[in-house]
C-alpha angles and dihedrals in degrees: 000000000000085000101051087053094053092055097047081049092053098040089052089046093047082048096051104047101037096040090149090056108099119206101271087075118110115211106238131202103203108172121233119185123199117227127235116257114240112205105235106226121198119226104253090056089045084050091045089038092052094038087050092055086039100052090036083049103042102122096034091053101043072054092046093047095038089052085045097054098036099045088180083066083079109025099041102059082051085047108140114223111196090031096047115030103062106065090033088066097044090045090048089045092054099033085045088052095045091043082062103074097033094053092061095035088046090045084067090049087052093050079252139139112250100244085058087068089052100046088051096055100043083053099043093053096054095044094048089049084069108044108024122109088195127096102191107035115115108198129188134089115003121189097227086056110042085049093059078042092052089045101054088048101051074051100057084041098052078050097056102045107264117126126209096268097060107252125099140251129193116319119237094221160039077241108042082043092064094043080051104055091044101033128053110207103273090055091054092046094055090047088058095047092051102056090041077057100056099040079059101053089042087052089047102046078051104059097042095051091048087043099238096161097119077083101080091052079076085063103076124200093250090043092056094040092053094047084050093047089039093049092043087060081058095046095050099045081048093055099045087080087071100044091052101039102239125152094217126160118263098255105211126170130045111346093014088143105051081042103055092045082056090053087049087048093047105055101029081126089070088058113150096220080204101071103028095064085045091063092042091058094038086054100043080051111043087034101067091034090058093047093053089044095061098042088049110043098113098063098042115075096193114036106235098250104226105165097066087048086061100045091048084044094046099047091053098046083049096045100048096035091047086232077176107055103020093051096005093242114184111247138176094261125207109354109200125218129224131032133288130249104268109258138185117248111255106272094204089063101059096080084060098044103025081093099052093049098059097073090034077060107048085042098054104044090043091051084044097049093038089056099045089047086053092048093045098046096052081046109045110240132095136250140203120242092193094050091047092058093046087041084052098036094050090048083054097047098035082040093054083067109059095046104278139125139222119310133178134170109302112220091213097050089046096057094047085047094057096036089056097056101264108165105172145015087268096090088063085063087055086046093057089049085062100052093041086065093062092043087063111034120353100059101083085055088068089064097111099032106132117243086231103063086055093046083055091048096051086038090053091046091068097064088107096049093047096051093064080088091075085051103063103076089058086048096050083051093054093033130008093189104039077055095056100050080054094064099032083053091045095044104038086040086051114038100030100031143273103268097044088034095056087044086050081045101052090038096053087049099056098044084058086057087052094046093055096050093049087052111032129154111293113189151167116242129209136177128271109226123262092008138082088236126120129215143186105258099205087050102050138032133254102004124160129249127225105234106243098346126097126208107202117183123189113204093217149061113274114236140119100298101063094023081119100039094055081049101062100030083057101055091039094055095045101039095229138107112195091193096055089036089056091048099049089044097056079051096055090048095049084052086046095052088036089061091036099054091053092083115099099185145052088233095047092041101045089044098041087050087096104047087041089064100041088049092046094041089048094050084046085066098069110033099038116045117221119241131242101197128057098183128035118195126197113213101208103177091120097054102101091177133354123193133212092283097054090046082055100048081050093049091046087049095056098044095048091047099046089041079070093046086271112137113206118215115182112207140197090019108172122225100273092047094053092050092049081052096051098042092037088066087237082151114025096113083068098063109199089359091077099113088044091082099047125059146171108246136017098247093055092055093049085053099056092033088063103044090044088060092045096056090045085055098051086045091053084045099062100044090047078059100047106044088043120115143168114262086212084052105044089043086052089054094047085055093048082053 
């Protein structure tokens, strides 16, 4: 009963207040939200109302920002003892004994001497304890870095004068005169190293406290991973001089790689036997233990490290047996103990290096922050991306003082950090103690230990990067082009040379972005039966078409750059081009007008209406083709954006189709594409009808589409019925007449 009333309430209401509206009218809900009103806020008021929080909030805020630098300041005073401890002192013990090894093997890959290698992992450790918000990262010496490292500075010691064998030429300046007279070539190379070092840091801090991260998203995972692989294949043809033994000139530049294997080629004969069984002996060894290490990881609670077993094996045998004099193997040399005097990087130096540091900088803080997002994630705490990259920034520039060189989170040693039970920053402290003790006292032990055995253990190290080869058909078969950016990264990296390869790299990236916005998937939809869902038709069976009405959706955002493309996908898809069926049609009605106007009297006229229409609907026919579809609607859920030239395209679009009876509907339109519609006038010519032609879901605009049509066709109806007459009659009344 109450309902019945409602109804008769509604159905008077709808009459009184529509009393022009005839029966044939259909009452539509069309929804219309208000916006929420943002207050606009001048820039002076943003600039008081931010000084005013800042001045009542002083103290609370110098708290907020120191917590906020120094992270320790909040995790160390709820450090667990008995929980914690533990496994922070076993995983710094075994990450501290492996780091041994790969700083010194890793100081030859940067053009160093090996205690430099040393000196940069024991500070980077103590200064990322304190400022890290990551638990699991292992920071200190990484081979892709220390390569572009060891390349920029081969480069700064050819300028000033030094060639590969250590000794100088002539000097190409009053300046470089003067570095050379008080400095040998390690000296100088450390000086480079170091204020590459500290540009780094200084990019670094930057970008973190203007939070620039964002960067590194331009940075993909295949990317990464091919300009690992890529840099790995440099590492390992720089390497192959020490294994065999070869005193070959440092290749830098593009081609470096194919030309350094030509030199190899070229002088095996030079081969030193020595070395080259040594590294025979150190492979077949390290090889199968690392193996076992990694298949068996689960059940061993501490890796075998065997690196540091070869390296203790190796400088004995050399030392007892004079691999040096008696077959004049290469060896590390005097290693000093102690630390240097603190010293500032050579300012002079920064125009020629302040290049080369930008990519050693975005590829250090995105390996450090990828890293810190994995481990957080698997862990269950969060990170900042920001603070990583300051944490990361200030061990890089406090670092480049005390004669080290960049640094940034290993993937190897951060693995085995977090394998081996590590649970805070605290085990890098441990880390640091290791270290500490070779400092003092062990590294002069290292004296006779033989290059090569470095050159295998940074060799052996790339097993993970090099694998990434067997995974690229699985990756073909999940991305083609992701698959593609990982060997244009691998092979420009590689053969032209890291800087320039990682920039080819980025670029090509980003133009496949682009491409796949300028061609994205255009498609049909159709309705699944018995929902309100769409779907595309040439994707899925037995989908449902909507009689006389197309549903074309466009994957993409709509600017300059696919205007085009949406143009034509659109009137492929549809089979109609408003443009040639305008045309065809005035044609028809010239033709039309042209017959009509033939007649010279009211009889003959009259009599001759209908074959007229016949003649000129048959012609019709033929030269305009009739269309199949009253209402076209653009699902535009996809479009995140579109700029002036895509409204434009819109606007063009819905004037052509409706220009040939077609009405055009957008649907799904987020919030920032329907107020480019509104303000861009798209549809100023309607009046009040404005939000009538753009809805928020598929489904409501098929609905309105169809009843729309089937108003326009009773109203034909009826005026089909009421201008209508009999030729006889109307023949019989002409001759009353």
């Amino acid at each position: 009963m109450d309902s019945s009333v409602k109804s008769q309430d509604l159905e008077d209401t709808s009459k009184n207040e529509l009393p022009e509206q005839t029966s044939l009218t259909f009452n539509y809900m069309h929804v219309k939200l208000e916006e929420h009103v943002q207050l606009e806020q001048s820039t002076k008021e943003m600039i008081m109302e931010k000084t005013r929080e800042y001045c009542t909030s002083g103290p609370k805020l110098l708290v907020k920002i120191l917590f906020s630098i120094f992270p320790v300041l909040q995790w160390f005073p709820r450090y667990k003892i008995k929980k914690y401890l533990p496994g922070d002192i076993t995983s710094g013990l075994i990450v501290g004994i492996v780091t041994i090894p790969q700083s010194i093997a890793y100081s030859l890959l940067a053009n160093q001497d090996p205690i430099y290698g040393l000196y940069t992992n024991f500070f980077c450790c103590i200064i990322y304890f304190f400022m890290a918000t990551s638990r699991h990262n292992c920071v200190g010496t990484f081979g892709v870095l220390c390569l572009m490292i060891g390349e920029s500075v081969s480069k700064q010691l050819k300028a000033a004068g030094y060639d590969t064998d250590g000794t100088t030429t002539t000097a190409i300046n009053s300046t470089l005169i003067a570095n050379v007279t008080v400095c040998d070539k390690s000296c100088y190379a450390i000086t480079v190293a170091t204020s590459l070092t500290f540009i780094v840091g200084v990019y670094q801090i930057l970008l973190g406290v203007f939070q620039l991260g964002f960067i590194s998203m331009y940075l993909s995972e295949p990317l990464l991973s091919g300009f690992v692989t890529g840099s790995s294949l440099t590492i390992l043809t720089s390497q192959m001089k020490y294994l065999l033994g070869l005193k070959l000139p440092r290749r830098d530049g593009a081609g470096a790689l194919v030309l350094t294997w030509i030199d190899i080629f070229q002088n095996l004969k030079s081969t030193n036997i020595c070395d080259l069984v040594t590294s025979i002996a150190a492979i077949a060894m390290i090889v199968p233990v690392k193996e076992i290490n990694d298949r068996f990881k689960s059940k061993m609670k501490v890796p075998f490290p065997v690196e540091l077993v070869v390296i203790i094996v190796a400088t004995l045998v050399s030392h007892y047996f004079s691999f040096n004099k008696t077959y004049k193997s290469s060896i590390c040399g005097t290693i000093p103990t102690g630390f240097k005097v603190p010293k500032a990087p050579d300012w002079s130096l920064i125009p020629n290096i302040a290049a080369d540091a930008v990519p050693i900088a975005i590829i250090g803080f995105a390996m450090t922050v990828s890293l810190a997002e994995i481990f957080a994630k698997k862990h269950g705490y969060t990170v900042s991306s920001n603070q990583e990259m300051i944490a990361i920034g200030t061990c890089n520039f406090i670092t480049s003082f005390f004669s080290g060189f960049v640094s940034c989170a290993a993937l190897a040693k951060s693995l085995l950090r977090e394998s081996t039970g590590a649970n805070t920053q605290l085990n890098g402290i441990i880390s640091s103690c290791v270290l500490l003790l070779v400092l003092l006292a062990i590294a002069p032990l290292f004296y006779s230990l033989q290059n090569c055995v470095l050159g295998v253990i940074t060799i052996t190290s790339l097993r993970g990067a090099l694998r990434k080869f067997a995974d690229t058909p699985k990756m073909w078969r999940v991305s083609k082009i992701d698959t593609v950016v990982w060997w244009v990264s691998m092979l420009a990296s590689s053969l032209i040379s890291t800087e320039i390869g990682l920039l080819v790299a980025v670029c090509f990236s980003i133009l496949c972005v682009i491409f796949r916005t300028q061609r994205p998937r255009a498609t049909l939809l159709a309705k699944v039966t018995g929902t309100e869902i769409y779907e595309d038709q040439f994707t899925y069976k037995e989908l449902s078409n909507i009689p006389n009405v197309k549903i074309y959706r466009f994957d993409a955002s709509l600017y300059y750059a696919n205007k085009d493309y949406f143009k034509t996908t659109l009137y492929s898809k549809t089979g109609i081009n408003p443009s040639l069926v305008s045309a065809l049609q005035k044609k028809a009605k010239k033709e039309e007008e042209a017959a009509a106007g033939e007649t010279k009297n009211r009889f003959v006229a009259r009599f001759n209406i209908i074959k007229t229409k016949a003649k000129v609907h048959a012609s019709t026919s033929v030269s305009a083709p009739q269309l199949d579809i009253h209402s076209l609607i653009i699902d535009c859920g996809a479009m995140q954006f579109i700029d002036t030239v895509g409204l434009s395209v819109l606007k063009e679009i819905k004037t052509d189709y409706e220009e040939i009876g077609v009405r055009v509907f957008l649907a799904n339109c987020n919030p920032s594409v329907r107020n480019m519609l509104n303000n861009g006038g798209y549809m100023s010519n309607l009046g009040s009808g404005v939000d009538l032609h753009i809805f928020h879901s598929v489904h409501d605009a098929v609905n309105f589409a169809e009843r729309k049509y089937r108003e326009k066709q009773r109203e034909l109806q009826m005026n089909d019925a009421a201008f209508s007459f009999d030729p006889n009659q109307a023949i019989s009344d002409d001759l009353k007449d």
